[in-house]
Short mmCIF file of C-alpha atoms in Angstrom, two decimals:
data_model
loop_
_atom_site.label_atom_id
_atom_site.label_comp_id
_atom_site.label_asym_id
_atom_site.label_seq_id
_atom_site.Cartn_x
_atom_site.Cartn_y
_atom_site.Cartn_z
CA MET A 28 59.10 41.71 -13.97
CA ALA A 29 56.83 42.89 -16.70
CA THR A 30 54.40 40.04 -16.13
CA GLU A 31 53.77 41.24 -12.59
CA ARG A 32 51.94 44.23 -13.97
CA LEU A 33 49.62 42.12 -16.14
CA SER A 34 46.02 41.69 -15.07
CA MET A 35 44.96 38.19 -14.07
CA ARG A 36 42.56 38.20 -17.00
CA LYS A 37 45.43 38.61 -19.44
CA ILE A 38 47.50 36.00 -17.62
CA ARG A 39 44.65 33.49 -17.93
CA GLU A 40 44.25 34.34 -21.62
CA ILE A 41 48.01 33.82 -22.23
CA LEU A 42 47.78 30.40 -20.57
CA ARG A 43 44.60 29.46 -22.44
CA GLN A 44 45.99 30.37 -25.84
CA THR A 45 49.32 28.64 -25.27
CA LYS A 46 48.05 25.55 -23.41
CA ASP A 47 44.61 24.96 -24.94
CA LEU A 48 45.04 26.38 -28.43
CA GLY A 49 48.75 25.64 -28.87
CA LEU A 50 49.50 29.08 -30.34
CA SER A 51 53.05 30.32 -30.59
CA TYR A 52 54.36 33.04 -28.27
CA ARG A 53 54.43 35.47 -31.19
CA GLU A 54 50.77 34.76 -32.11
CA VAL A 55 49.67 35.19 -28.50
CA ALA A 56 51.64 38.42 -28.15
CA ARG A 57 49.99 39.80 -31.31
CA SER A 58 46.55 38.74 -30.08
CA LEU A 59 46.85 40.34 -26.63
CA GLY A 60 49.01 43.35 -27.45
CA VAL A 61 51.95 42.33 -25.22
CA SER A 62 55.56 41.52 -25.96
CA VAL A 63 56.78 38.01 -26.79
CA GLY A 64 59.04 38.17 -23.72
CA VAL A 65 56.07 38.80 -21.43
CA VAL A 66 54.28 35.77 -22.90
CA GLY A 67 57.34 33.56 -22.45
CA ALA A 68 57.98 34.75 -18.89
CA THR A 69 54.34 34.11 -17.93
CA VAL A 70 54.39 30.55 -19.32
CA ARG A 71 57.72 29.75 -17.61
CA ARG A 72 56.43 31.07 -14.30
CA PHE A 73 53.33 28.86 -14.67
CA ASP A 74 55.44 25.80 -15.50
CA ARG A 75 57.55 26.35 -12.36
CA SER A 76 54.41 26.62 -10.21
CA MET A 77 53.69 22.85 -10.54
CA LEU A 78 50.14 23.68 -11.63
CA PHE A 79 48.33 21.95 -14.48
CA TRP A 80 46.13 23.48 -17.14
CA PRO A 81 43.13 23.64 -17.45
CA ALA A 82 42.70 22.62 -13.78
CA ALA A 83 44.44 25.83 -12.72
CA ASP A 84 41.77 27.86 -14.52
CA ALA A 85 39.31 26.84 -11.80
CA LEU A 86 41.33 28.71 -9.16
CA ASN A 87 40.21 32.21 -8.27
CA ASP A 88 42.47 35.17 -9.08
CA GLU A 89 43.94 35.42 -5.58
CA LEU A 90 44.94 31.76 -5.40
CA LEU A 91 46.32 31.68 -8.94
CA GLU A 92 48.29 34.86 -8.37
CA ALA A 93 49.68 33.48 -5.10
CA ARG A 94 50.84 30.28 -6.83
CA LEU A 95 52.48 32.22 -9.65
CA TYR A 96 54.04 35.10 -7.71
CA GLY A 97 53.98 33.98 -4.09
CA PRO A 98 51.90 35.45 -1.27
CA LYS A 99 51.67 39.19 -1.02
CA GLU A 100 53.41 40.79 1.90
CA PRO A 101 50.81 42.47 4.07
CA GLN A 102 51.20 46.17 4.26
CA ALA A 103 50.52 47.71 7.61
CA PRO A 104 47.92 50.48 7.33
CA LYS A 105 49.15 53.91 8.05
CA ARG A 106 46.21 54.46 10.38
CA PRO A 107 44.02 52.04 12.32
CA VAL A 108 41.00 51.03 10.22
CA PRO A 109 37.65 51.39 11.99
CA ASP A 110 35.99 48.12 13.06
CA CYS A 111 32.89 48.42 10.88
CA THR A 112 31.24 45.29 12.28
CA ALA A 113 31.42 46.72 15.78
CA ILE A 114 30.19 50.09 14.54
CA HIS A 115 27.19 48.41 12.91
CA LEU A 116 26.28 46.52 16.07
CA GLU A 117 26.68 49.62 18.25
CA ARG A 118 24.41 51.65 16.00
CA ARG A 119 21.52 49.32 16.91
CA ARG A 120 21.59 50.69 20.43
CA PRO A 121 19.31 53.65 21.18
CA GLY A 122 20.92 57.08 20.96
CA VAL A 123 24.17 55.84 19.38
CA THR A 124 25.26 57.90 16.37
CA LEU A 125 28.17 57.72 13.98
CA GLU A 126 29.53 60.96 15.43
CA LEU A 127 29.64 59.46 18.93
CA LEU A 128 31.31 56.29 17.63
CA HIS A 129 33.90 58.40 15.79
CA LEU A 130 34.76 60.30 18.99
CA GLU A 131 35.24 56.99 20.82
CA TYR A 132 37.39 55.77 17.92
CA LEU A 133 39.65 58.85 18.20
CA GLU A 134 39.96 58.32 21.96
CA ARG A 135 41.46 54.90 21.25
CA HIS A 136 43.41 56.01 18.17
CA PRO A 137 44.31 59.74 18.36
CA ASP A 138 46.04 59.48 14.97
CA GLY A 139 42.99 57.83 13.35
CA TYR A 140 40.91 58.92 10.39
CA ARG A 141 38.82 62.07 10.46
CA TYR A 142 35.03 61.91 10.53
CA THR A 143 34.44 62.03 6.75
CA GLN A 144 36.83 59.16 6.03
CA PHE A 145 35.52 57.26 9.04
CA CYS A 146 31.99 57.41 7.58
CA GLU A 147 33.30 56.46 4.13
CA PHE A 148 34.80 53.24 5.52
CA TYR A 149 31.50 52.37 7.11
CA ARG A 150 29.50 53.23 3.98
CA ARG A 151 31.65 50.96 1.82
CA TRP A 152 31.36 48.13 4.32
CA LEU A 153 27.62 48.58 4.50
CA ALA A 154 27.31 48.48 0.71
CA LYS A 155 29.10 45.11 0.59
CA HIS A 156 26.76 43.64 3.18
CA ARG A 157 23.63 44.95 1.55
CA LEU A 158 24.20 43.64 -1.93
CA SER A 159 21.24 44.41 -4.13
CA MET A 160 21.68 43.96 -7.87
CA ARG A 161 19.68 46.35 -9.98
CA GLN A 162 18.22 44.10 -12.64
CA ILE A 163 18.52 45.16 -16.24
CA HIS A 164 15.85 43.46 -18.29
CA ARG A 165 16.76 42.88 -21.90
CA ALA A 166 14.26 42.65 -24.73
CA GLY A 167 12.43 39.33 -24.89
CA GLU A 168 14.49 37.93 -22.04
CA LYS A 169 12.02 37.16 -19.23
CA MET A 170 8.33 36.74 -18.56
CA PHE A 171 7.37 36.93 -14.88
CA ALA A 172 4.34 34.89 -13.78
CA ASP A 173 2.50 34.87 -10.46
CA TYR A 174 -0.90 34.87 -8.79
CA ALA A 175 -2.26 37.96 -7.08
CA GLY A 176 -2.62 37.85 -3.32
CA LYS A 177 -5.98 39.60 -3.54
CA LYS A 178 -8.66 37.55 -5.27
CA PRO A 179 -11.68 38.50 -7.39
CA HIS A 180 -14.91 36.59 -6.85
CA ILE A 181 -17.91 35.30 -8.72
CA VAL A 182 -21.47 34.70 -7.53
CA ASP A 183 -23.38 31.44 -7.97
CA PRO A 184 -26.55 32.50 -9.87
CA GLU A 185 -28.63 29.77 -8.20
CA THR A 186 -27.52 29.94 -4.56
CA GLY A 187 -26.07 33.46 -4.38
CA GLU A 188 -22.89 32.03 -2.85
CA ILE A 189 -19.83 34.27 -3.27
CA ARG A 190 -16.84 32.22 -4.37
CA PRO A 191 -13.28 33.58 -4.64
CA VAL A 192 -11.24 32.74 -7.75
CA GLU A 193 -7.58 33.21 -8.67
CA LEU A 194 -6.00 36.09 -10.60
CA PHE A 195 -3.06 35.11 -12.82
CA VAL A 196 -0.64 37.86 -13.91
CA ALA A 197 2.20 37.69 -16.46
CA VAL A 198 4.58 40.61 -17.17
CA LEU A 199 7.34 41.00 -19.75
CA GLY A 200 10.52 42.36 -18.15
CA ALA A 201 11.66 44.94 -20.68
CA SER A 202 8.38 46.62 -21.60
CA ASN A 203 6.18 45.84 -18.57
CA TYR A 204 3.53 44.64 -21.03
CA THR A 205 0.98 42.81 -18.87
CA TYR A 206 -1.47 39.94 -19.19
CA ALA A 207 -4.05 38.95 -16.58
CA GLU A 208 -6.92 36.50 -16.28
CA ALA A 209 -9.09 34.82 -13.66
CA THR A 210 -9.00 31.05 -13.17
CA GLU A 211 -10.92 28.64 -10.98
CA THR A 212 -7.87 27.37 -9.07
CA GLN A 213 -4.09 27.48 -8.85
CA LYS A 214 -3.84 23.80 -9.78
CA SER A 215 -1.48 22.60 -12.46
CA ARG A 216 -4.10 22.45 -15.22
CA ASP A 217 -5.12 26.11 -14.69
CA TRP A 218 -1.51 27.24 -14.18
CA ILE A 219 -0.39 25.67 -17.48
CA ALA A 220 -3.45 26.91 -19.39
CA SER A 221 -2.82 30.47 -18.18
CA HIS A 222 0.76 30.31 -19.50
CA VAL A 223 -0.47 29.10 -22.88
CA ARG A 224 -2.95 31.98 -23.13
CA ALA A 225 -0.29 34.46 -21.97
CA PHE A 226 2.09 33.32 -24.73
CA GLU A 227 -0.70 33.70 -27.25
CA PHE A 228 -1.59 37.15 -25.89
CA PHE A 229 2.05 38.25 -26.30
CA ASP A 230 2.13 36.47 -29.68
CA GLY A 231 5.54 35.11 -28.75
CA VAL A 232 7.61 33.46 -26.04
CA ALA A 233 10.27 35.00 -23.80
CA ALA A 234 13.63 33.28 -23.44
CA ALA A 235 12.87 32.48 -19.79
CA VAL A 236 9.83 32.30 -17.51
CA VAL A 237 10.31 33.39 -13.89
CA PRO A 238 7.56 32.05 -11.61
CA ASP A 239 7.26 31.98 -7.87
CA GLN A 240 7.92 28.55 -6.34
CA LEU A 241 4.28 27.45 -6.44
CA ARG A 242 3.39 23.78 -6.16
CA SER A 243 1.70 24.10 -9.55
CA GLY A 244 5.07 24.69 -11.21
CA VAL A 245 7.78 23.58 -8.75
CA SER A 246 7.46 20.06 -7.34
CA ALA A 247 10.34 20.45 -4.85
CA PRO A 248 10.98 24.06 -3.73
CA CYS A 249 14.60 24.84 -2.96
CA ARG A 250 16.66 28.03 -2.81
CA TYR A 251 19.44 26.60 -4.97
CA GLU A 252 18.09 23.65 -7.01
CA PRO A 253 14.29 23.73 -7.27
CA ALA A 254 12.73 20.76 -9.10
CA ILE A 255 10.42 21.87 -11.90
CA GLN A 256 7.07 20.10 -12.09
CA ARG A 257 7.22 17.73 -15.06
CA THR A 258 4.26 19.08 -17.03
CA TYR A 259 5.60 22.62 -16.53
CA GLN A 260 9.00 21.50 -17.83
CA GLU A 261 7.26 19.90 -20.81
CA LEU A 262 5.49 23.20 -21.51
CA ALA A 263 8.85 25.00 -21.51
CA ARG A 264 10.32 22.45 -23.91
CA HIS A 265 7.33 22.76 -26.25
CA TYR A 266 7.64 26.56 -26.40
CA GLY A 267 11.45 26.64 -26.48
CA THR A 268 11.89 28.51 -23.20
CA VAL A 269 13.32 27.74 -19.75
CA ILE A 270 11.87 27.95 -16.24
CA LEU A 271 13.90 29.99 -13.73
CA PRO A 272 12.00 29.89 -10.41
CA ALA A 273 12.62 32.81 -8.08
CA ARG A 274 14.30 31.95 -4.80
CA PRO A 275 11.94 31.48 -1.85
CA ALA A 276 11.38 34.68 0.13
CA SER A 277 13.40 36.67 -2.43
CA PRO A 278 11.02 39.23 -3.95
CA ARG A 279 13.90 41.01 -5.70
CA ASP A 280 14.28 37.99 -7.99
CA LYS A 281 10.83 38.69 -9.40
CA ALA A 282 10.40 42.39 -8.70
CA LYS A 283 8.76 42.91 -12.10
CA GLY A 284 6.20 40.24 -11.30
CA GLU A 285 5.53 41.69 -7.85
CA VAL A 286 5.06 45.18 -9.27
CA GLY A 287 2.94 43.80 -12.12
CA VAL A 288 0.64 42.06 -9.65
CA GLN A 289 0.39 45.26 -7.62
CA VAL A 290 -0.49 47.30 -10.71
CA VAL A 291 -3.17 44.80 -11.76
CA GLU A 292 -4.65 44.82 -8.26
CA ARG A 293 -4.80 48.61 -8.25
CA TRP A 294 -5.89 49.35 -11.82
CA ILE A 295 -8.05 46.31 -12.58
CA LEU A 296 -9.11 44.44 -9.43
CA ALA A 297 -9.97 47.59 -7.51
CA ARG A 298 -12.25 48.75 -10.33
CA LEU A 299 -14.19 45.47 -10.14
CA ARG A 300 -15.04 45.79 -6.45
CA ASN A 301 -18.61 47.02 -7.02
CA GLN A 302 -19.39 44.76 -9.98
CA THR A 303 -20.99 41.32 -9.91
CA PHE A 304 -20.01 38.44 -12.16
CA PHE A 305 -21.68 35.04 -12.40
CA SER A 306 -18.93 33.08 -14.17
CA VAL A 307 -15.18 33.14 -14.74
CA ASP A 308 -15.71 33.78 -18.45
CA GLU A 309 -17.85 36.83 -17.71
CA LEU A 310 -15.26 38.09 -15.24
CA ASN A 311 -12.43 37.63 -17.75
CA GLU A 312 -14.25 39.62 -20.42
CA ARG A 313 -14.24 42.63 -18.08
CA ILE A 314 -10.65 42.02 -16.95
CA TRP A 315 -9.43 42.02 -20.55
CA GLU A 316 -11.27 45.28 -21.25
CA LEU A 317 -9.50 46.95 -18.32
CA LEU A 318 -6.22 45.25 -19.29
CA GLU A 319 -6.40 46.98 -22.66
CA GLU A 320 -6.69 50.33 -20.89
CA LEU A 321 -3.82 49.49 -18.54
CA ASN A 322 -1.43 48.58 -21.35
CA ASN A 323 -2.33 51.74 -23.26
CA ARG A 324 -1.86 54.11 -20.29
CA PRO A 325 1.36 56.20 -20.53
CA MET A 326 3.87 55.47 -17.77
CA ARG A 327 5.36 58.60 -16.22
CA LEU A 328 8.79 57.09 -15.73
CA TYR A 329 9.17 56.08 -19.39
CA GLY A 330 6.97 58.64 -21.10
CA ALA A 331 5.32 55.86 -23.15
CA SER A 332 2.70 53.16 -22.65
CA ARG A 333 3.37 49.50 -22.09
CA ARG A 334 2.02 48.70 -25.53
CA VAL A 335 4.32 51.21 -27.23
CA LEU A 336 7.33 49.80 -25.40
CA PHE A 337 6.19 46.25 -26.17
CA ASP A 338 5.95 46.98 -29.90
CA ARG A 339 9.29 48.76 -29.83
CA ILE A 340 11.33 46.50 -27.54
CA ASP A 341 9.87 43.12 -26.61
CA ARG A 342 7.81 42.04 -29.62
CA PRO A 343 10.74 41.90 -32.12
CA ALA A 344 12.82 39.86 -29.63
CA LEU A 345 10.23 37.24 -28.64
CA LYS A 346 10.49 33.71 -30.01
CA ALA A 347 7.76 32.69 -32.43
CA LEU A 348 4.94 30.49 -31.17
CA PRO A 349 5.16 26.83 -32.24
CA ALA A 350 2.82 25.58 -34.95
CA ALA A 351 0.75 23.49 -32.52
CA ARG A 352 -0.72 24.56 -29.20
CA PHE A 353 0.53 22.77 -26.10
CA VAL A 354 -1.64 19.81 -25.05
CA TYR A 355 -1.94 19.52 -21.29
CA ALA A 356 -0.97 16.18 -19.79
CA GLU A 357 -0.31 14.91 -16.29
CA TRP A 358 2.54 12.61 -15.29
CA LYS A 359 2.25 9.74 -12.85
CA LEU A 360 4.67 7.15 -11.54
CA ALA A 361 3.37 3.57 -11.72
CA THR A 362 4.53 -0.04 -11.44
CA VAL A 363 3.71 -2.60 -14.11
CA ASN A 364 1.62 -5.39 -12.59
CA ILE A 365 2.51 -9.06 -12.97
CA ASP A 366 -0.13 -9.26 -15.72
CA TYR A 367 1.91 -6.63 -17.68
CA HIS A 368 -0.77 -3.96 -17.26
CA VAL A 369 -0.55 -0.52 -15.64
CA ALA A 370 -3.48 0.73 -13.58
CA VAL A 371 -4.42 4.32 -14.45
CA ASP A 372 -7.62 5.87 -13.09
CA ASN A 373 -9.22 2.43 -12.55
CA HIS A 374 -8.47 1.25 -16.09
CA PHE A 375 -5.69 -1.13 -17.11
CA TYR A 376 -3.33 -0.54 -20.04
CA SER A 377 -0.87 -3.11 -21.37
CA VAL A 378 2.88 -2.81 -21.89
CA PRO A 379 5.25 -5.45 -23.34
CA PHE A 380 5.25 -8.38 -20.88
CA ARG A 381 9.03 -8.20 -20.32
CA TYR A 382 8.53 -4.99 -18.32
CA ALA A 383 6.39 -6.65 -15.63
CA ARG A 384 7.20 -5.31 -12.14
CA GLU A 385 9.16 -2.38 -13.65
CA GLN A 386 8.57 1.25 -12.66
CA VAL A 387 7.30 3.42 -15.50
CA ASP A 388 6.19 7.01 -16.11
CA VAL A 389 2.66 7.53 -17.37
CA ARG A 390 1.66 10.61 -19.34
CA LEU A 391 -2.09 11.26 -19.29
CA SER A 392 -3.76 13.62 -21.74
CA ALA A 393 -7.46 13.99 -22.45
CA THR A 394 -7.27 11.50 -25.34
CA SER A 395 -4.19 9.34 -24.82
CA VAL A 396 -2.15 7.38 -22.29
CA GLU A 397 1.59 7.18 -22.98
CA ILE A 398 3.83 4.91 -20.94
CA PHE A 399 7.58 5.62 -20.68
CA ARG A 400 10.51 3.76 -19.15
CA HIS A 401 13.87 5.53 -18.82
CA ASN A 402 12.56 8.27 -21.12
CA GLU A 403 11.73 5.71 -23.84
CA ARG A 404 8.09 5.52 -24.90
CA LEU A 405 6.89 1.93 -24.66
CA VAL A 406 3.35 2.40 -25.91
CA CYS A 407 0.59 4.93 -26.57
CA HIS A 408 -3.02 3.87 -25.91
CA ALA A 409 -6.24 5.71 -26.60
CA ARG A 410 -7.51 6.79 -23.19
CA SER A 411 -10.49 4.86 -21.83
CA PHE A 412 -12.70 5.90 -18.93
CA ARG A 413 -14.33 2.46 -18.47
CA ARG A 414 -13.73 1.54 -14.84
CA GLY A 415 -12.21 -1.90 -14.39
CA GLY A 416 -11.72 -2.34 -18.13
CA HIS A 417 -8.60 -3.53 -19.95
CA THR A 418 -6.90 -2.11 -23.02
CA THR A 419 -4.54 -4.83 -24.24
CA LEU A 420 -2.43 -5.11 -27.38
CA PRO A 421 -1.80 -8.75 -28.43
CA ALA A 422 1.81 -7.88 -29.27
CA HIS A 423 2.40 -7.18 -25.55
CA MET A 424 1.39 -10.70 -24.50
CA PRO A 425 3.69 -13.73 -24.12
CA ALA A 426 3.35 -16.32 -26.90
CA ALA A 427 1.35 -18.69 -24.69
CA HIS A 428 -1.11 -15.92 -23.79
CA ARG A 429 -1.52 -14.90 -27.41
CA LYS A 430 -2.29 -18.49 -28.33
CA HIS A 431 -4.82 -18.67 -25.53
CA LEU A 432 -6.39 -15.45 -26.79
CA GLN A 433 -7.04 -17.09 -30.15
CA TRP A 434 -9.40 -19.63 -28.58
CA SER A 435 -13.14 -18.92 -28.50
CA PRO A 436 -16.27 -20.93 -27.57
CA SER A 437 -17.31 -21.20 -31.22
CA ARG A 438 -13.91 -22.59 -32.17
CA PHE A 439 -14.17 -25.34 -29.55
CA ILE A 440 -17.71 -26.24 -30.65
CA ARG A 441 -16.69 -26.41 -34.34
CA TRP A 442 -13.76 -28.68 -33.43
CA ALA A 443 -16.04 -30.92 -31.37
CA SER A 444 -18.54 -31.14 -34.24
CA THR A 445 -15.89 -32.77 -36.43
CA ILE A 446 -15.80 -35.65 -33.91
CA GLY A 447 -19.52 -36.05 -33.37
CA GLU A 448 -22.80 -34.59 -32.26
CA GLN A 449 -22.53 -35.82 -28.65
CA THR A 450 -19.03 -34.40 -28.31
CA ALA A 451 -20.28 -31.02 -29.51
CA ARG A 452 -23.18 -31.16 -27.03
CA LEU A 453 -20.83 -31.92 -24.13
CA ILE A 454 -18.44 -29.11 -25.07
CA GLU A 455 -21.32 -26.67 -25.43
CA ALA A 456 -22.69 -27.70 -22.01
CA ILE A 457 -19.28 -27.26 -20.33
CA LEU A 458 -18.86 -23.75 -21.76
CA ALA A 459 -22.42 -22.77 -20.88
CA GLU A 460 -22.31 -23.77 -17.23
CA ARG A 461 -19.11 -21.88 -16.39
CA PRO A 462 -19.44 -18.25 -15.11
CA HIS A 463 -17.06 -17.28 -17.90
CA PRO A 464 -16.51 -19.44 -20.99
CA GLU A 465 -12.73 -19.02 -20.61
CA MET A 466 -12.92 -21.04 -17.39
CA GLY A 467 -13.93 -24.13 -19.43
CA TYR A 468 -11.29 -23.79 -22.14
CA ARG A 469 -8.79 -26.12 -20.49
CA SER A 470 -11.42 -28.83 -19.84
CA CYS A 471 -12.62 -28.66 -23.44
CA LEU A 472 -9.09 -28.77 -24.80
CA GLY A 473 -8.28 -31.83 -22.69
CA ILE A 474 -11.43 -33.68 -23.82
CA LEU A 475 -10.86 -33.00 -27.51
CA ARG A 476 -7.24 -34.11 -27.30
CA LEU A 477 -8.39 -37.54 -25.99
CA ALA A 478 -9.29 -38.31 -29.61
CA ARG A 479 -5.56 -38.62 -30.37
CA ARG A 480 -5.23 -41.50 -27.91
CA TYR A 481 -8.58 -43.26 -28.12
CA GLY A 482 -9.90 -42.25 -31.52
CA SER A 483 -12.91 -40.18 -32.53
CA ASP A 484 -15.44 -43.04 -32.31
CA ARG A 485 -14.58 -43.96 -28.72
CA LEU A 486 -14.49 -40.28 -27.68
CA GLU A 487 -17.94 -39.75 -29.23
CA ALA A 488 -19.31 -42.76 -27.29
CA ALA A 489 -17.68 -41.53 -24.07
CA CYS A 490 -19.18 -38.08 -24.56
CA ARG A 491 -22.60 -39.71 -25.14
CA ARG A 492 -22.34 -41.40 -21.74
CA ALA A 493 -21.01 -38.20 -20.11
CA VAL A 494 -23.95 -36.20 -21.47
CA ALA A 495 -26.33 -38.85 -20.18
CA ILE A 496 -24.94 -38.83 -16.66
CA ARG A 497 -24.20 -35.06 -16.71
CA ALA A 498 -20.51 -35.65 -16.10
CA ARG A 499 -19.24 -32.38 -17.56
CA SER A 500 -15.51 -32.48 -16.94
CA TYR A 501 -12.34 -33.75 -18.50
CA ARG A 502 -11.71 -36.15 -15.61
CA SER A 503 -15.10 -37.85 -16.11
CA VAL A 504 -14.61 -38.40 -19.86
CA ALA A 505 -11.05 -39.62 -19.34
CA SER A 506 -12.29 -42.07 -16.66
CA ILE A 507 -14.99 -43.43 -18.96
CA LEU A 508 -12.42 -44.10 -21.66
CA ARG A 509 -9.81 -45.46 -19.29
CA ASN A 510 -12.29 -47.98 -17.79
CA GLY A 511 -13.86 -48.90 -21.14
CA LEU A 512 -17.30 -47.69 -20.12
CA ASP A 513 -17.73 -46.14 -23.56
CA ARG A 514 -18.17 -49.72 -24.89
CA VAL A 515 -20.90 -50.58 -22.36
CA PRO A 516 -24.44 -49.99 -23.73
CA LEU A 517 -26.47 -47.35 -21.94
CA GLN A 518 -29.48 -48.68 -19.96
CA GLU A 519 -31.63 -45.53 -20.08
CA ASN A 520 -34.66 -45.26 -22.36
CA ASN A 521 -33.73 -41.71 -23.21
CA PRO A 522 -30.01 -41.38 -22.53
CA THR A 523 -29.83 -37.82 -23.66
CA ASP A 524 -32.65 -36.60 -21.40
CA PRO A 525 -30.98 -34.64 -18.57
CA HIS A 526 -34.00 -35.32 -16.32
CA GLN A 527 -33.87 -39.11 -16.75
CA PRO A 528 -32.67 -40.95 -13.55
CA ILE A 529 -29.09 -42.13 -13.85
CA SER A 530 -28.45 -45.89 -13.55
CA HIS A 531 -24.96 -46.89 -12.48
CA ASP A 532 -23.38 -49.60 -10.31
CA ASN A 533 -21.92 -46.97 -8.00
CA ILE A 534 -25.18 -45.03 -7.57
CA ARG A 535 -27.64 -46.45 -4.93
CA GLY A 536 -30.75 -44.62 -6.05
CA SER A 537 -33.60 -43.12 -4.03
CA ASP A 538 -35.08 -46.55 -3.11
CA TYR A 539 -31.98 -47.29 -1.01
CA TYR A 540 -33.10 -44.82 1.64
CA HIS A 541 -36.68 -46.23 2.06
#
């Protein structure tokens, strides 16, 4: 039939337009340049195949063709095909050549292929098993980033110690335009800062960044699904690009980066070998001078410099830089304590109390601490570096805790003063003798509330007796009132003198022991 001569691409398009788009056979025929009969025959054949659309679109061409037209009948080759796998294994042996293997092949198959065709079979097989895609880099498509294996160094001006530092290199794929700088380490903060400066050097952002699978940028290296470090992912989102880590041990994925590093090592690092630098900033000034020369040098292969190609190819295609520079921040996983605070660098930050014991994500910048749960920001605090301190918002506290927060020593003393002078003295003494005034709040509150039951006059008298006998607790005042001791006159000459001996029926006195 006519449909048997159609390519699988056209067959899929016929099915898509009729099944997905609901076009008529005539419209599909006009769109694809085939007859209406061919369209109808293809759809009928699909309907008889018991397949369903669009599920059938997931099948590869061989399976879909087999379901539509049945399996192909194998055609016996006219001549025996050489066993290329065996040929390849035999060639590893010393002295074995393709000519020898061809002679042995003809001994087994006198009517076999001649030497030229025999080699052609093997060449094609070898090409399939040595797949190497030649990458075509489009304008503004990729920026390759990596650290050089060879390191520059700086000298401590005080001790003379030679200390190696890192060399960051970024290369644009289409133009080979290169950026390089020295950094103290390969840690996340330096890695991110180098990217920011590279984007600013290029005055734009490539559609994708291709790094090696360094710990600074990839938190979980994997050949197929590497996990991007969160701050690195945040950088990409800020600049509107994506991170495409190269596969481990696959230098072809980042050949531009590898070559860029090699060029920087040869044309910049090698020229610094006899020079001494006492700081990273001083080293970078010289690196950027040589980088200018490198980017302006004509490349023999292209007949133009990197800068010329950058201006012509990459620059117009790069994305514009955002209005604000990226602010570096680190992410940490934390658990909200039972007191609805999160511990970050020995300081405690509050979250709404209902999230106690929940796991949260903490974003730390130089000036702020943001706390997230399920990608929802719960709060943003100003960062504090006071060890052991607390940053608490009253709105995060339960109602009872907020009410407690409203109490203060002065408030208790003012309340006590409305009852009487002795009550105020007792309250003041209770708050003063505690290590922290808050530890006496409950005692003071209990004493002052006794006025509701016994009246202000009796409470004032009870507090007078409590001050005299230095009984500074709620239980003592309540006992005095309960037993009516507030109505019993005090025996002391100076009842308010704390050094005056206490006279009481239950106290024996010092004479008892003589």
